[in-house]
Coordinates of C-alpha atoms and ligand atoms in Angstrom, one line a residue:
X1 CA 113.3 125.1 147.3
X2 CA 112.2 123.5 150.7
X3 CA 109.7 120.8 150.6
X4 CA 106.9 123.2 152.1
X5 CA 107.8 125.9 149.9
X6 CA 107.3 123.3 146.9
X7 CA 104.2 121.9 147.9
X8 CA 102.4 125.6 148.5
X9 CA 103.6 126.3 144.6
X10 CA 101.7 122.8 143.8
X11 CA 98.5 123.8 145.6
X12 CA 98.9 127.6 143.7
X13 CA 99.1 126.1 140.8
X14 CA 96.5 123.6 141.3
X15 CA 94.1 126.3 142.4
X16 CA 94.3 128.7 139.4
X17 CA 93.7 125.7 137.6
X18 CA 90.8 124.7 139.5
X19 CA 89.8 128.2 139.2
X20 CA 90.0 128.4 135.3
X21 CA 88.6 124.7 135.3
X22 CA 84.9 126.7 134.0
X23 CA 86.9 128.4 131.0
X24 CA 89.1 126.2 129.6
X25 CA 88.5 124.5 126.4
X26 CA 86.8 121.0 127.6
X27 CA 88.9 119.3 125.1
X28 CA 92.5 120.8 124.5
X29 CA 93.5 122.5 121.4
X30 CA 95.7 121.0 118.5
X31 CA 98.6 123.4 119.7
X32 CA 98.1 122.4 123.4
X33 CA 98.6 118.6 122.6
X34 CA 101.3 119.2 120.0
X35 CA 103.3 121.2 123.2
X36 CA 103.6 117.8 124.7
X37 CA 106.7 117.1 122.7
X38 CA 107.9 119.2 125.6
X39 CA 108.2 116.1 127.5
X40 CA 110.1 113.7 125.6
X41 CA 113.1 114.6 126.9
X42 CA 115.7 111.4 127.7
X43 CA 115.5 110.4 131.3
X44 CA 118.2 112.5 133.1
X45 CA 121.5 111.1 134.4
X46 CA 121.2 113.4 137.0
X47 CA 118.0 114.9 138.7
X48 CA 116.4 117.8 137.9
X49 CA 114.9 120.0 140.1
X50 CA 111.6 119.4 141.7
X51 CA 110.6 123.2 141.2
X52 CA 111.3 122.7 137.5
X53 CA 109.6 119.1 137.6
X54 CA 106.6 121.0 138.9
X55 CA 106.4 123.7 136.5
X56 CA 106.8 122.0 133.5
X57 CA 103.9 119.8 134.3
X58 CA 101.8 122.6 135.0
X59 CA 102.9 124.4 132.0
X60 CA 102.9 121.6 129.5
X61 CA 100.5 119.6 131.1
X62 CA 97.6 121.6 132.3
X63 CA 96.5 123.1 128.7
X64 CA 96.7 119.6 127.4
X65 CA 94.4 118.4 130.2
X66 CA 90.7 117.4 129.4
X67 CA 88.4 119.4 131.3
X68 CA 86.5 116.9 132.8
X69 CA 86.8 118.4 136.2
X70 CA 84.3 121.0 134.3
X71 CA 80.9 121.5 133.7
X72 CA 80.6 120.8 130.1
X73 CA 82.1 117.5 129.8
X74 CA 79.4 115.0 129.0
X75 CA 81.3 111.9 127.6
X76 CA 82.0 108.4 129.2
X77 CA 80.0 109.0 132.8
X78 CA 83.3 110.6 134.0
X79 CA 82.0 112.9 137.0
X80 CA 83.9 115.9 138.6
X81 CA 85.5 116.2 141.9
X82 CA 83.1 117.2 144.6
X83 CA 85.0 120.3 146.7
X84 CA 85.1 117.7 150.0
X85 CA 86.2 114.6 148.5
X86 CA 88.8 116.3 146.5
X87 CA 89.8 118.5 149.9
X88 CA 89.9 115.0 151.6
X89 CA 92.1 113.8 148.5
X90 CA 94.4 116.4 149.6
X91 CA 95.1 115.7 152.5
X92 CA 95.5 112.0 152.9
X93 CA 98.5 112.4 150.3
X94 CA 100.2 114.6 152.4
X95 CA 99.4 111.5 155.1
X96 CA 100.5 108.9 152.7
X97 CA 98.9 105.9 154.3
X98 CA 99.3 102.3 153.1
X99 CA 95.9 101.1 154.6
X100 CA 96.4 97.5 154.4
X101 CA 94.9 96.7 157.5
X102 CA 94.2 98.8 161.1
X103 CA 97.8 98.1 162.1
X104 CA 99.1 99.6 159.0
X105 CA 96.8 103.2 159.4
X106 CA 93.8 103.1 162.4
X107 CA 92.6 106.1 160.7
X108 CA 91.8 104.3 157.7
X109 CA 90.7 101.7 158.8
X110 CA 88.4 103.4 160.9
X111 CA 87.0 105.5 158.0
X112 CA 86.8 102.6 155.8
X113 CA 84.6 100.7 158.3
X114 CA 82.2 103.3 159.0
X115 CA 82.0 104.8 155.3
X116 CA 81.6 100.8 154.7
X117 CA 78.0 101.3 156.3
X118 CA 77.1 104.6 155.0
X119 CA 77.5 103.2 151.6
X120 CA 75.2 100.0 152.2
X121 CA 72.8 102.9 154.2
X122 CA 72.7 105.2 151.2
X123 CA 72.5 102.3 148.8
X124 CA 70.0 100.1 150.7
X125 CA 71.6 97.1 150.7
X126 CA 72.0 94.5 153.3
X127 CA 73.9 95.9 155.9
X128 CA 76.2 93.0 156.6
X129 CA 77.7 93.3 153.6
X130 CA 81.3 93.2 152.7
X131 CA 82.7 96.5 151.0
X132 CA 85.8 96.6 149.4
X133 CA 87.2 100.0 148.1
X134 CA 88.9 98.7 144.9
X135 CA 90.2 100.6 141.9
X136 CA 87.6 101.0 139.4
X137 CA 84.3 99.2 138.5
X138 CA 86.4 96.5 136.6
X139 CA 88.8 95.5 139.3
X140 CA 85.6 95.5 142.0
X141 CA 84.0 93.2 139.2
X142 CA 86.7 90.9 139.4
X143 CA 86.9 90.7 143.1
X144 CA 83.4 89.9 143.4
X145 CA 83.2 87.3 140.5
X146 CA 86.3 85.4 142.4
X147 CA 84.2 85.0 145.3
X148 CA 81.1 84.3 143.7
X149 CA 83.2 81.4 141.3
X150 CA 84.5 80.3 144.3
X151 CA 81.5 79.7 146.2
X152 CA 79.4 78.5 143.9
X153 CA 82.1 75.6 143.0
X154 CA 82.1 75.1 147.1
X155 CA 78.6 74.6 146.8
X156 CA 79.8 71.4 144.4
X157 CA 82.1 70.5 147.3
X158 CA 84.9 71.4 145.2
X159 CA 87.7 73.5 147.3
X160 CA 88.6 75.9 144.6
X161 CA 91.9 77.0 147.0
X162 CA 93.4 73.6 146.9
X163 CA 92.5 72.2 143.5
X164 CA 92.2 75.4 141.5
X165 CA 90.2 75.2 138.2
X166 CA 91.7 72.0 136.8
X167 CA 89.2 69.2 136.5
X168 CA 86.6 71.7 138.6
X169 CA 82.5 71.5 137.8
X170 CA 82.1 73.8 134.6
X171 CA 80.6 77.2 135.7
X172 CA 79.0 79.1 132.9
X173 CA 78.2 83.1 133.5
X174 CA 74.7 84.2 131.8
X175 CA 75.4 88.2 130.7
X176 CA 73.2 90.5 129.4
X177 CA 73.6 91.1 125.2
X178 CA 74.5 94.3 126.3
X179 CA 76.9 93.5 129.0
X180 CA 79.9 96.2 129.8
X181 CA 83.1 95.6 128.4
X182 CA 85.0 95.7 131.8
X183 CA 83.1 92.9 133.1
X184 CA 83.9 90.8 129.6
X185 CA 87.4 91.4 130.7
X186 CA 87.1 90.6 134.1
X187 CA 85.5 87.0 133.1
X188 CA 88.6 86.8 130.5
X189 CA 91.4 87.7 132.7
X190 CA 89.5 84.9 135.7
X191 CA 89.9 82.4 133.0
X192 CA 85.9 82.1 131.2
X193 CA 86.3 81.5 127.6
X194 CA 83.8 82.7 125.0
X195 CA 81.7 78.8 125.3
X196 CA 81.6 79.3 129.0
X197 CA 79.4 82.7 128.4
X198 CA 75.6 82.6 127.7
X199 CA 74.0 85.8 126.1
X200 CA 70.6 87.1 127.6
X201 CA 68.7 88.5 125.2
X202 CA 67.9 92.3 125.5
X203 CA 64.6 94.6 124.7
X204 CA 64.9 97.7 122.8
X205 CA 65.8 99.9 125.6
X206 CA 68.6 97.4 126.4
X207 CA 67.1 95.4 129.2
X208 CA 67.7 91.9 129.9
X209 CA 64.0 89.9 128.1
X210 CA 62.9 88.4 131.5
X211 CA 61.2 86.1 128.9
X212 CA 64.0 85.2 127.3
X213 CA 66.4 84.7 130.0
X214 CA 68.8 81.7 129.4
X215 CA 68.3 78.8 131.6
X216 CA 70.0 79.0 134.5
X217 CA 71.3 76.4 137.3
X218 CA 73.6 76.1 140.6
X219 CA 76.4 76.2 138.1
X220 CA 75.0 79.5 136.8
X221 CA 77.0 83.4 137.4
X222 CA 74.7 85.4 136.7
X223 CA 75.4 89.6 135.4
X224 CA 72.6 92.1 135.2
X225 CA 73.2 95.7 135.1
X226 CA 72.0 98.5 136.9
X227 CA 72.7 101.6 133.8
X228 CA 72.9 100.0 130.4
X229 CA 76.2 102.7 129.0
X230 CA 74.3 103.8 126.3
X231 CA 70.4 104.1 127.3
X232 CA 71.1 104.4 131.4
X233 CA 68.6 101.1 131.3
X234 CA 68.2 99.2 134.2
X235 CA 67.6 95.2 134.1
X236 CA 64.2 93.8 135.4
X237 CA 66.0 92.6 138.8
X238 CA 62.7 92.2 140.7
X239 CA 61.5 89.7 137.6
X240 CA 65.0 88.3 137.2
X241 CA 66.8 87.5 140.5
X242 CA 63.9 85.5 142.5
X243 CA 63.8 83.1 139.2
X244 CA 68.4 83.6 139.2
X245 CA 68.3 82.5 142.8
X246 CA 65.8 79.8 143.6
X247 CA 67.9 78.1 140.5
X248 CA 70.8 78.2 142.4
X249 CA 72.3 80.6 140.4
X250 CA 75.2 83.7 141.6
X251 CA 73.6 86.9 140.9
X252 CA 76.0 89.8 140.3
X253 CA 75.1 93.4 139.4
X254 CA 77.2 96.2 137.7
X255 CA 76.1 99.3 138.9
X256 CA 78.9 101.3 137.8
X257 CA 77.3 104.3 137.8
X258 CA 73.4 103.8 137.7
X259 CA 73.5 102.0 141.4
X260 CA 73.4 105.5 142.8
X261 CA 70.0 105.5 141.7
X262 CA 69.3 103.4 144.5
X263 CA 69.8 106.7 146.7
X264 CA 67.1 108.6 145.1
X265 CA 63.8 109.3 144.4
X266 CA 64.5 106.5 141.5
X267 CA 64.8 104.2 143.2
X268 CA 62.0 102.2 141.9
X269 CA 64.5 101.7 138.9
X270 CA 66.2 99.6 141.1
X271 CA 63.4 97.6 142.7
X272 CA 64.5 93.7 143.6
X273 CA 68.7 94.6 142.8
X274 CA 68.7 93.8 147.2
X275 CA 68.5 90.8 146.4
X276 CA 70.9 90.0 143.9
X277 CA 74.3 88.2 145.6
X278 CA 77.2 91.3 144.9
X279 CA 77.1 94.2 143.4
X280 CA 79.8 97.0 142.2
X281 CA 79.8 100.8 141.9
X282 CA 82.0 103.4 141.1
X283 CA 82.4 106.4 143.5
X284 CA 84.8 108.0 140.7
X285 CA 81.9 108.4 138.3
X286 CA 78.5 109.4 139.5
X287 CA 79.1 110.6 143.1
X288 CA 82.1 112.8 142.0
X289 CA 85.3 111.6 143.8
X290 CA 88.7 111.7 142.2
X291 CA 90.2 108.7 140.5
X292 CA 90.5 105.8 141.7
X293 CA 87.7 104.9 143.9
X294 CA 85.2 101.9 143.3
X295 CA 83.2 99.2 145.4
X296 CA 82.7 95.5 145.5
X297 CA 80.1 94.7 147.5
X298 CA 79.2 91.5 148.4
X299 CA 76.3 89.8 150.6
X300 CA 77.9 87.3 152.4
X301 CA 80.7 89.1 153.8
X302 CA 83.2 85.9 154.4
X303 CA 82.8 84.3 150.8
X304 CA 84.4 88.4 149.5
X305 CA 86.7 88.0 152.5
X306 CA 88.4 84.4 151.9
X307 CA 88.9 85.0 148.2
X308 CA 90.7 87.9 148.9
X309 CA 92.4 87.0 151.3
X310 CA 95.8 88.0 151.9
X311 CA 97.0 87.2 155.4
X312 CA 100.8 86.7 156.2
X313 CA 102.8 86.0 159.1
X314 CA 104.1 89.1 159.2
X315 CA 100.8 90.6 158.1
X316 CA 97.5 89.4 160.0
X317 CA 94.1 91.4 159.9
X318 CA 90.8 90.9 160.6
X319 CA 88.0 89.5 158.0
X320 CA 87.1 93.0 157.0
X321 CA 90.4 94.5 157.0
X322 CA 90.5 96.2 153.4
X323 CA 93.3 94.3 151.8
X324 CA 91.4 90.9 152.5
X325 CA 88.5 92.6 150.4
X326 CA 90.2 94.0 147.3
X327 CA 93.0 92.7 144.9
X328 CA 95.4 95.5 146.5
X329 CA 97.8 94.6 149.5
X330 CA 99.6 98.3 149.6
X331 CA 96.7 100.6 149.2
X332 CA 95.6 104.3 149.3
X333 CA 92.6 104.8 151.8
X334 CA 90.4 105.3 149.0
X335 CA 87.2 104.9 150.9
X336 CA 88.0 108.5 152.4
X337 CA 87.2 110.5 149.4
X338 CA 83.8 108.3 149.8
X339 CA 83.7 109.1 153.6
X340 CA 83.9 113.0 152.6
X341 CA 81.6 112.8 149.4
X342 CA 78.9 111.1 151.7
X343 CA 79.3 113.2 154.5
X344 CA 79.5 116.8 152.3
X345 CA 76.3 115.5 150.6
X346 CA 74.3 114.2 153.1
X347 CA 71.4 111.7 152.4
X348 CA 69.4 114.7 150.8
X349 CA 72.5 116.2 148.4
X350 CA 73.2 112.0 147.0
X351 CA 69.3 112.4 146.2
X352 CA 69.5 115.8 145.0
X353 CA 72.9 115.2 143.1
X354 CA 71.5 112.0 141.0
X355 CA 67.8 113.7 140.4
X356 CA 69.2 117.1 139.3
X357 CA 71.6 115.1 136.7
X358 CA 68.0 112.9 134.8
X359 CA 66.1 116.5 135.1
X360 CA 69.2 118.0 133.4
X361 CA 69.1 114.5 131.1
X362 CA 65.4 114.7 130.4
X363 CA 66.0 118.7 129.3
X364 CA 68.2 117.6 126.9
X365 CA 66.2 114.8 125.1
X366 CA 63.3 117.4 125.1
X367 CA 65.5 120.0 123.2
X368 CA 67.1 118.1 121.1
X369 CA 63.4 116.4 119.8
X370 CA 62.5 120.0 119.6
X371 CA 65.5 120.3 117.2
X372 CA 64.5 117.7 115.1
X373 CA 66.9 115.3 116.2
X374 CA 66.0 111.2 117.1
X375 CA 66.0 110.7 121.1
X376 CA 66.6 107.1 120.9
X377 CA 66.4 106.3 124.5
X378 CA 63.7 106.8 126.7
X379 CA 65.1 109.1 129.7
X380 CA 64.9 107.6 132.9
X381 CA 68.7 108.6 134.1
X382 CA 71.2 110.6 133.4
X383 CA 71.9 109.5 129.3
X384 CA 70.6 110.7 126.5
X385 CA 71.2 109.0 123.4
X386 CA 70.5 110.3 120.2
X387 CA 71.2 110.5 116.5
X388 CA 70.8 112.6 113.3
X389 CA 68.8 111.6 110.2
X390 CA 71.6 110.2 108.2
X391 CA 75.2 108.0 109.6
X392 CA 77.1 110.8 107.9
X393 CA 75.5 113.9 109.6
X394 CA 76.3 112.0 113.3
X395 CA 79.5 111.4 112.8
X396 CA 79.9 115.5 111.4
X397 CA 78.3 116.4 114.6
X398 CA 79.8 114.7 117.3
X399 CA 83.3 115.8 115.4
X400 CA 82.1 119.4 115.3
X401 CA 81.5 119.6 119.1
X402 CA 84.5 117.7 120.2
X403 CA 86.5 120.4 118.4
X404 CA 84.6 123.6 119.5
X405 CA 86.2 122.8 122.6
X406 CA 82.8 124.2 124.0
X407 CA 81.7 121.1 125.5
X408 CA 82.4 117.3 124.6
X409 CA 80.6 114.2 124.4
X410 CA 81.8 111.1 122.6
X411 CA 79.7 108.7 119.6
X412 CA 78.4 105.1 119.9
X413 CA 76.9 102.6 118.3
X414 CA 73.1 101.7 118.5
X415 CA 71.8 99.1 117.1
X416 CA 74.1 98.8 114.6
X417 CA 74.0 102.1 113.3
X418 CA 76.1 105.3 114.9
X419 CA 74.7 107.5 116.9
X420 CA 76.0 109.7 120.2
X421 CA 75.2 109.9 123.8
X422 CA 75.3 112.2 126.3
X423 CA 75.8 111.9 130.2
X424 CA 75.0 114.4 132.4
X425 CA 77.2 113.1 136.1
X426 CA 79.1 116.4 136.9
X427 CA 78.3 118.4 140.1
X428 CA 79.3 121.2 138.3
X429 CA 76.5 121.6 135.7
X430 CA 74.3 123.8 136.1
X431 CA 70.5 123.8 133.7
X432 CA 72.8 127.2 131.8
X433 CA 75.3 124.6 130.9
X434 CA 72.4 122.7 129.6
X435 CA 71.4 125.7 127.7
X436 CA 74.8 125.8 126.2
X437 CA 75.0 122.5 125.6
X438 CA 71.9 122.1 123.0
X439 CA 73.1 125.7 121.6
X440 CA 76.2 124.4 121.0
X441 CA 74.4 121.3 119.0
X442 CA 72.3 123.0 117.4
X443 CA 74.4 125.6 116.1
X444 CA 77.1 123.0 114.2
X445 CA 73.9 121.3 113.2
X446 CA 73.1 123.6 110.5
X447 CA 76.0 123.7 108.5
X448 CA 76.5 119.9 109.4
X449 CA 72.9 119.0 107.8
X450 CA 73.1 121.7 104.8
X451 CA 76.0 119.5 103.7
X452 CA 76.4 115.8 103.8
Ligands
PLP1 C1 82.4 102.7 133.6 C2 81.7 101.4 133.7 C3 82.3 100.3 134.1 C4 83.8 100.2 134.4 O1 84.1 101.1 135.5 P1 85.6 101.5 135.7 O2 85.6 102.2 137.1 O3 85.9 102.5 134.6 O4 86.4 100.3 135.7 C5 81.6 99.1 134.2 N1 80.3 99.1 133.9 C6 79.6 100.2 133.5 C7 78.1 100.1 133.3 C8 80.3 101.4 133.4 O5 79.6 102.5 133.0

């Protein structure tokens, strides 16, 4: 089979997938994972067809797939595939760029640049910015605590490049109690240990106690959040970051997925988070490209742009060439998905995207009150967390609608006790899906609650 011939059976295939994406179960069935065996064959002396290679993935694979790419898949805040950034996906691997820099791919780099400024316009933040379209919220996280380690010890006089860490000013990074466990690991893998990190104290929706906040100096990374995992909270930035800066203090914001707020008629949620020194996002979550597509995005453009620098003789670029503002060197243009998402959308569909999601959110929290269950978060975005009168009956529930393979959300702990939580970030889910949803809940419920 000729290359073209190949590639029109892969887009087939991946269309009656696509199509059937609605029906399937949203998490496979026992028989569907247990077909996997299929592929633990030995790797083959010789190679096997790339017909067969197809097939069996599509086979195999696709039942075994989690339909995330659905409308009823409510766990993490995974997010579908908009129809244009997916499209968009499509294409640029049939153009296989490496967009390193503008010599590498102009295209790219072109894109890049300009969906660069449409993300800082959506987002409203300073528009001289550096962006960098990294892998995921933890990698962008990463990227922009480099430069904001590096530039505070700068501040000390200390050149970080030359001297590295050893015998540099302490820093110390001030997190919220409630802090996301990717940017725990980003400060572990840059080299903070446990001493070096100071806890701010959070209130009972899981917001950073402006009253309690943790002293904090020159020396001082500060990380507030902008969509707490669990309530969808957002930190008191315009309290926190005038006090984090006139200290001296680096202020960094995750925003994974509640930044998007920002392009909304919630925006008031984020009120102050302009001023704050980097922030990331994830495009992969709440504005519905494919995997793997996040942002770092940092204020002062040449302190992202140094740290990540990767210039070589054979290998110059300018300042804002992408692979001297991400950890990658080879890279996929992944700021095209962005560039389609943004331009399928419009300023209007972002809005209407993120407000339909906490209308959807808020229905939920009213029906499952209405069914006697505890809303334990107050609903300003897209989460809803929520819990059953006794630890035993939770955990039934969540279990029974995982395996009805009619929708799927995953469990949590709150405040010490289990509980689950629901997020609403799919394009695809409409207020019937919503209807389904608390059926769904509902209907396991009874037996659920007449027994433990
Ligand atoms: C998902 C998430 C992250 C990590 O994002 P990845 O893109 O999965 O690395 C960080 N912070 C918050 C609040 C998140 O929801």
């Amino acid at each position: 089979m000729n290359e073209l011939d190949l590639l029109g059976q892969a887009d087939a295939r991946g269309r009656r997938y696509t199509e059937t994406n609605a029906h399937r179960r949203v998490f496979p069935s026992a028989d569907a994972i247990a077909a996997l065996a299929a592929f633990d064959e030995p790797l083959p002396e010789h190679g096997l067809s790339a017909e067969d290679t197809l097939a069996l993935l599509d086979d195999v694979g696709s039942p075994a797939t989690t339909a995330s790419n659905g409308p009823r898949y409510f766990g993490f805040v995974i997010g579908a595939s908009l129809p244009a950034a997916a499209a968009a996906e499509r294409l640029m691997l049939a153009w296989d760029q490496c967009a390193s820099t503008f010599g590498n791919s102009p295209v790219s780099a072109t894109l890049e640049r300009i969906t660069a400024r449409w993300v800082l316009d959506a987002l409203d933040l300073p528009r001289d910015s550096a962006v960098g379209f990294g892998t995921s919220a933890t990698a962008c996280t990463l990227t922009a605590l480099v430069a904001a380690r590096r530039t505070l010890l700068a501040r000390q006089g200390w050149d970080f490049d030359r001297l590295g860490l050893h015998g540099a000013p302490e820093i110390k990074v001030v997190v919220s109690d409630l802090v996301h466990i990717t940017v725990r690991k980003a400060l572990r893998v840059l080299g903070f240990g446990q001493q070096q990190i100071v806890h701010a104290p959070v209130d009972a929706q899981g917001r950073v106690d402006a009253s309690r906040l943790p002293p904090l100096d020159e020396h001082t990374i500060l990380c507030l959040q902008a969509g707490e995992v669990n309530t969808g909270a957002f930190d008191p930035f315009e309290q926190i970051i005038p006090v984090a800066r006139k200290a001296g203090a680096w202020v960094h914001v995750d925003g994974a997925f509640g930044l998007w707020a920002r392009a909304s008629s919630l925006a008031h949620l984020t009120r102050g988070i302009e001023h704050a020194d980097s922030w990331t996002t994830d495009a992969h979550k709440w504005l519905n490209t494919p995997y793997d597509c996040a942002m770092t995005i940092c204020r002062d453009a040449q302190a992202l742009s140094e740290a990540m620098n990767s210039d070589a003789v054979y290998s110059g670029a300018s300042a804002d060439a992408q692979k001297n503002l991400t950890l990658e060197f080879s890279r996929r243009p992944r700021g095209i998905p962005v560039w389609a998402a943004l331009r399928s959308l419009g300023r209007k569909g972002i809005a209407g995207l993120v407000e339909r999601h906490c209308s959807q959110a808020r229905r939920v929290g009213e029906g499952l009150a209405q069914a006697g269950f505890e809303v334990l978060n107050r609903i300003t975005l897209n989460q809803v967390l929520f819990r059953c009168p006794t630890d035993a009956q939770t955990l039934a529930v969540c279990a029974a609608v995982q395996e009805s393979g009619e929708a799927w959300f995953g469990g949590t702990v709150w405040q010490g006790r289990p509980a689950m939580r629901i997020s609403v970030s799919s394009w695809r889910t409409t207020d019937s899906d919503i209807d389904a949803l608390l059926d769904l809940i509902v209907r396991v419920s009874h037996p659920v609650r007449a027994s433990v």
